Coordinates of C-alpha atoms in Angstrom, one line a residue:
M1 CA 76.9 89.3 -72.6
K2 CA 74.2 90.1 -75.2
N3 CA 71.4 88.9 -72.8
I4 CA 72.7 91.2 -70.1
I5 CA 72.7 94.1 -72.4
Y6 CA 69.1 93.3 -73.4
L7 CA 68.1 93.0 -69.8
I8 CA 69.7 96.4 -68.9
A9 CA 68.0 98.0 -71.9
F10 CA 64.6 96.5 -70.8
L11 CA 65.0 97.7 -67.2
L12 CA 65.9 101.2 -68.4
Y13 CA 62.8 101.2 -70.7
I14 CA 60.5 100.1 -67.8
N15 CA 62.0 102.7 -65.5
T16 CA 61.6 105.5 -68.0
F17 CA 58.0 104.4 -68.7
A18 CA 57.2 104.3 -65.0
Q19 CA 58.6 107.8 -64.5
S20 CA 56.7 109.3 -67.5
S21 CA 53.3 107.7 -66.7
K22 CA 51.1 109.9 -64.5
P23 CA 48.6 108.4 -62.1
Y24 CA 45.9 111.1 -62.3
T25 CA 43.6 112.4 -65.1
L26 CA 42.4 116.0 -65.6
V27 CA 39.3 117.1 -67.5
Y28 CA 39.3 120.7 -68.5
K29 CA 35.9 122.0 -69.8
V30 CA 35.2 125.6 -70.8
N31 CA 31.7 126.9 -71.4
K32 CA 30.6 130.1 -73.0
M33 CA 27.5 131.4 -71.2
I34 CA 25.4 133.8 -73.3
D35 CA 22.9 135.9 -71.5
K36 CA 20.2 136.5 -74.2
E37 CA 17.3 138.4 -72.6
E38 CA 15.7 139.3 -69.3
Y39 CA 12.3 140.5 -68.3
V40 CA 11.4 142.0 -65.0
A41 CA 7.6 142.6 -64.4
D42 CA 7.2 142.3 -68.2
E43 CA 9.8 145.1 -68.8
K44 CA 12.6 143.9 -71.1
V45 CA 16.2 144.4 -69.9
D46 CA 18.6 144.7 -72.8
K47 CA 21.5 142.3 -72.2
K48 CA 23.0 142.6 -75.7
D49 CA 24.0 138.9 -75.5
E50 CA 26.3 139.4 -72.6
V51 CA 29.0 136.7 -72.6
N52 CA 30.7 135.0 -69.6
I53 CA 33.2 132.2 -69.6
R54 CA 33.0 129.4 -67.0
K55 CA 35.9 127.0 -66.7
H56 CA 35.7 123.6 -65.0
I57 CA 38.7 121.5 -63.9
Y58 CA 38.2 117.9 -62.6
G59 CA 41.0 115.8 -61.4
Y60 CA 40.5 112.1 -60.5
N61 CA 42.6 109.0 -59.7
A62 CA 42.8 105.8 -61.7
Q63 CA 40.0 104.1 -59.7
K64 CA 37.9 107.2 -60.0
D65 CA 36.8 107.0 -56.4
S66 CA 38.2 110.5 -55.7
V67 CA 37.4 113.7 -57.7
V68 CA 38.7 117.2 -57.0
Y69 CA 36.8 120.0 -58.7
Y70 CA 37.8 123.6 -59.5
S71 CA 35.6 126.2 -61.1
F72 CA 36.3 129.7 -62.3
Y73 CA 34.4 132.5 -64.1
N74 CA 35.9 134.6 -66.9
S75 CA 39.5 135.4 -66.2
E76 CA 39.4 135.2 -62.4
V77 CA 41.8 132.2 -62.3
T78 CA 44.3 133.0 -59.5
E79 CA 47.0 131.1 -57.7
N80 CA 44.6 130.2 -54.9
G81 CA 41.7 128.5 -56.6
E82 CA 39.3 126.8 -54.1
S83 CA 38.7 123.1 -54.6
T84 CA 36.0 120.7 -53.7
L85 CA 36.8 117.0 -53.0
Y86 CA 34.4 114.1 -53.6
T87 CA 35.4 110.6 -52.3
L88 CA 33.4 107.4 -52.6
E89 CA 34.1 104.8 -49.8
K90 CA 32.6 101.6 -48.6
K91 CA 31.3 101.4 -45.0
A92 CA 30.1 97.9 -44.0
D93 CA 27.4 96.9 -46.6
K94 CA 26.9 100.5 -47.8
I95 CA 28.9 103.1 -49.7
K96 CA 29.1 106.7 -49.0
L97 CA 29.9 109.7 -51.2
N98 CA 31.6 112.4 -49.2
F99 CA 31.7 116.1 -50.2
K100 CA 34.2 118.5 -48.7
G101 CA 34.4 122.1 -50.0
S102 CA 32.9 125.3 -48.6
Y103 CA 30.7 123.0 -46.6
E104 CA 30.6 119.3 -45.9
M105 CA 27.9 116.7 -46.7
N106 CA 27.6 113.0 -47.6
V107 CA 25.2 110.7 -49.6
N108 CA 24.7 107.1 -48.4
L109 CA 23.8 104.3 -50.8
G110 CA 22.6 100.8 -50.2
F111 CA 22.4 98.0 -52.8
D112 CA 19.8 95.2 -52.5
N113 CA 20.8 92.3 -54.7
L114 CA 17.5 90.5 -54.3
K115 CA 15.1 93.4 -55.1
K116 CA 17.6 95.1 -57.5
T117 CA 17.2 98.4 -55.8
I118 CA 19.5 101.2 -54.8
T119 CA 18.4 103.1 -51.7
I120 CA 19.8 106.6 -51.0
N121 CA 20.0 108.2 -47.6
N122 CA 17.6 105.5 -46.3
K123 CA 14.6 107.0 -48.0
D124 CA 14.8 107.3 -51.7
V125 CA 14.5 104.0 -53.6
F126 CA 15.4 103.3 -57.3
Y127 CA 14.3 100.1 -58.9
L128 CA 16.5 98.8 -61.8
N129 CA 16.4 96.1 -64.3
D130 CA 19.0 93.3 -64.0
G131 CA 21.4 94.6 -66.6
Y132 CA 21.7 98.1 -65.1
F133 CA 21.7 97.0 -61.5
N134 CA 24.4 94.4 -62.1
Y135 CA 26.5 97.0 -63.9
L136 CA 26.2 99.6 -61.1
H137 CA 26.8 97.0 -58.4
K138 CA 30.1 96.1 -60.1
K139 CA 31.2 99.6 -61.0
V140 CA 29.8 101.7 -58.1
Y141 CA 29.4 99.3 -55.2
E142 CA 32.5 97.3 -55.8
G143 CA 34.6 99.6 -57.9
L144 CA 33.6 102.9 -56.2
N145 CA 33.4 104.7 -59.6
I146 CA 32.1 108.3 -59.2
P147 CA 31.4 109.0 -63.0
D148 CA 29.1 106.0 -63.2
L149 CA 27.3 107.1 -60.0
V150 CA 26.9 110.6 -61.6
D151 CA 25.5 108.9 -64.7
F152 CA 22.9 106.9 -62.6
L153 CA 21.7 110.1 -60.7
E154 CA 22.0 112.4 -63.7
D155 CA 18.4 113.8 -63.4
F156 CA 18.5 114.0 -59.6
L157 CA 22.0 115.6 -59.0
E158 CA 20.4 118.8 -57.7
D159 CA 18.5 116.7 -55.0
Y160 CA 21.8 115.5 -53.6
G161 CA 24.0 118.5 -54.0
M162 CA 26.0 116.9 -56.8
E163 CA 25.1 119.1 -59.8
E164 CA 28.7 120.4 -60.4
L165 CA 29.8 116.8 -61.2
R166 CA 27.5 116.4 -64.2
Y167 CA 30.2 117.1 -66.7
I168 CA 32.1 114.0 -65.8
S169 CA 29.2 111.6 -66.1
S170 CA 30.2 108.4 -67.8
R171 CA 27.0 108.4 -70.0
E172 CA 27.1 104.6 -69.8
K173 CA 23.4 104.2 -69.6
Y174 CA 23.0 105.9 -73.0
K175 CA 25.5 103.4 -74.5
H176 CA 23.6 100.3 -73.6
N177 CA 20.0 99.5 -74.7
N178 CA 19.4 97.2 -71.6
F179 CA 20.2 99.7 -68.9
R180 CA 17.0 100.9 -67.3
I181 CA 15.7 102.5 -64.2
L182 CA 12.2 101.1 -63.9
K183 CA 10.7 103.4 -61.2
A184 CA 11.6 105.3 -58.1
S185 CA 10.2 107.0 -55.0
M186 CA 11.7 110.0 -53.1
E187 CA 11.0 112.1 -50.1
S188 CA 12.0 115.7 -49.4
Y189 CA 11.1 118.5 -46.9
R190 CA 10.4 121.9 -48.4
S191 CA 13.1 124.5 -48.0
Q192 CA 10.7 127.2 -46.8
A193 CA 8.4 124.9 -44.8
S194 CA 10.7 122.3 -43.2
Q195 CA 7.8 120.6 -41.5
Y196 CA 6.2 119.7 -44.8
L197 CA 7.2 116.4 -46.3
D198 CA 6.7 115.8 -50.1
Q199 CA 6.6 112.3 -51.3
W200 CA 7.5 111.7 -55.0
N201 CA 6.9 109.0 -57.5
I202 CA 9.1 108.9 -60.5
Q203 CA 8.2 107.0 -63.7
F204 CA 10.5 106.2 -66.6
D205 CA 9.4 105.3 -70.1
Y206 CA 11.8 103.8 -72.8
D207 CA 11.4 103.2 -76.5
K208 CA 12.0 99.8 -78.2
N209 CA 15.7 100.7 -78.5
G210 CA 16.1 101.2 -74.8
V211 CA 16.3 105.0 -75.1
L212 CA 14.7 107.1 -72.3
K213 CA 11.9 109.0 -73.9
Y214 CA 10.0 110.3 -70.9
L215 CA 10.6 110.9 -67.2
L216 CA 8.1 112.3 -64.7
K217 CA 8.7 113.2 -61.0
E218 CA 5.3 113.8 -59.5
S219 CA 4.2 114.2 -55.9
T220 CA 1.3 112.1 -54.3
E221 CA -0.6 115.4 -54.4
G222 CA -0.1 115.8 -58.1
D223 CA 2.6 118.5 -58.2
Q224 CA 5.2 118.0 -60.9
A225 CA 8.8 118.7 -60.0
L226 CA 10.5 117.3 -63.1
E227 CA 9.4 116.3 -66.6
K228 CA 11.9 115.2 -69.3
K229 CA 11.1 114.4 -72.9
I230 CA 13.2 113.2 -75.7
L231 CA 13.2 115.5 -78.7
S232 CA 15.6 113.6 -80.9
Y233 CA 18.5 111.2 -80.9
R234 CA 20.8 109.9 -83.7
K235 CA 24.2 108.3 -83.7
G236 CA 25.0 109.1 -80.1
V237 CA 23.6 112.6 -80.1
F238 CA 20.7 113.1 -77.7
R239 CA 18.4 116.2 -77.3
Y240 CA 16.0 116.5 -74.4
A241 CA 13.4 119.1 -73.2
I242 CA 13.5 119.4 -69.4
H243 CA 10.9 121.2 -67.2
R244 CA 11.7 121.8 -63.5
N245 CA 9.5 123.4 -60.9
N246 CA 11.3 124.1 -57.6
E247 CA 8.5 124.6 -55.1
S248 CA 6.8 127.1 -57.4
R249 CA 9.6 129.6 -56.7
L250 CA 11.9 128.9 -59.6
I251 CA 10.6 127.3 -62.9
T252 CA 13.1 126.4 -65.6
D253 CA 12.7 125.0 -69.1
S254 CA 15.8 123.8 -70.8
E255 CA 16.9 122.0 -73.9
Q256 CA 19.9 119.9 -73.4
T257 CA 22.0 118.4 -76.3
F258 CA 24.9 116.1 -75.7
D259 CA 27.1 113.8 -77.8
I260 CA 28.2 110.7 -75.8
S261 CA 31.2 110.0 -78.1
K262 CA 32.6 113.6 -78.5
K263 CA 31.9 114.6 -74.8
V264 CA 29.9 117.6 -76.0
F265 CA 27.2 119.2 -73.7
N266 CA 25.2 122.3 -74.6
E267 CA 22.1 123.8 -73.1
K268 CA 19.5 126.5 -73.6
I269 CA 17.6 127.7 -70.5
T270 CA 14.6 129.8 -69.7
A271 CA 14.3 130.6 -66.0
F272 CA 11.4 132.2 -64.2
Q273 CA 11.6 133.5 -60.6
I274 CA 8.0 133.8 -59.6
G275 CA 8.4 136.0 -56.5
L276 CA 10.5 138.5 -58.4
G277 CA 8.6 138.3 -61.6
K278 CA 11.9 137.9 -63.4
E279 CA 12.4 135.8 -66.5
T280 CA 15.8 135.2 -68.1
Y281 CA 17.0 133.4 -71.3
F282 CA 20.5 132.2 -71.7
E283 CA 22.6 129.6 -73.5
T284 CA 25.6 127.5 -72.4
R285 CA 27.9 126.4 -75.2
Q286 CA 30.9 124.2 -74.8
I287 CA 33.9 125.7 -76.4
L288 CA 36.7 123.4 -75.1
Y289 CA 36.9 119.9 -73.7
K290 CA 40.4 118.5 -73.0
I291 CA 41.7 115.5 -71.1
F292 CA 45.3 115.1 -70.0
S293 CA 47.3 113.4 -67.3
A294 CA 48.7 114.8 -64.1
D295 CA 51.1 114.0 -61.3
A296 CA 48.8 114.8 -58.4
L297 CA 45.1 114.9 -57.5
Y298 CA 45.3 118.4 -56.1
L299 CA 46.6 121.0 -58.5
K300 CA 49.4 123.4 -57.5
S301 CA 48.8 127.0 -58.2
Q302 CA 51.2 127.0 -61.1
S303 CA 49.4 124.1 -62.7
I304 CA 46.1 126.0 -62.5
L305 CA 47.6 129.1 -64.1
E306 CA 49.2 127.0 -66.9
I307 CA 45.8 125.3 -67.7
N308 CA 44.2 128.7 -67.9
K309 CA 46.7 129.6 -70.6
I310 CA 45.3 126.9 -73.0
K311 CA 43.9 128.6 -76.1
I312 CA 40.1 128.6 -76.4
K313 CA 38.4 128.7 -79.8

């Protein structure tokens, strides 16, 4: 009789636990965007440190092969927030990241075990050392893990239309001193001259501790599209200076600081729009980062409204 009671109690416990556990995870990140200064044709526009709030909500399943993304400015959260869905799936010997939001696109990836390379869209090739390739093969190719894919492509998310995913990067390559991208080559047609093909070589330089200290994306004609330099790092906190030149139309210089253990990411940016003669200075400061569980991948309107009520510092 006592054994039967114990069994019933155990079954009740398991049933209660199963009902209370939730299969999805939500990441809620809030940034304060401070518009510092603006110059148009050398004339200063007084912004008086104009402040905007941007809220990011990510939802993903246990495998992390599906991510739903919501984004809102200031207090615009309504019951009908638009979402974007990213899914990572395996097709034959390749994997494909699908994007479905206001428009649709996909990114194809192929893994070569012999050469230790990852090819993207049949044209861009990344060469990795054994440690990092084996990790990505297991986590991304076999496990279809989107945060690890975002971590791998961190500096090239803009090239593949994935920039809004950067806040759920796993940051794994910063936690291991033997994870390295050795070199890469890319191709891209110019947005305002679609017949012109740029070919890019990307070099990576690491210090003795395996920390990326320099990255350069340079065309075969000598144009530099991306330069990244380490400014400091200590106890999991990294600070980088990043220079981007988008076809000599938009030039940005930023300073990114992130803490891989506390999930903190802040940024200072100077942007210069050459055709308009417009230069702006602004900062993005993280003021909230919260993780909690959910019952569904897509959020119902009431859930979005409840998340918006969470107090911000």
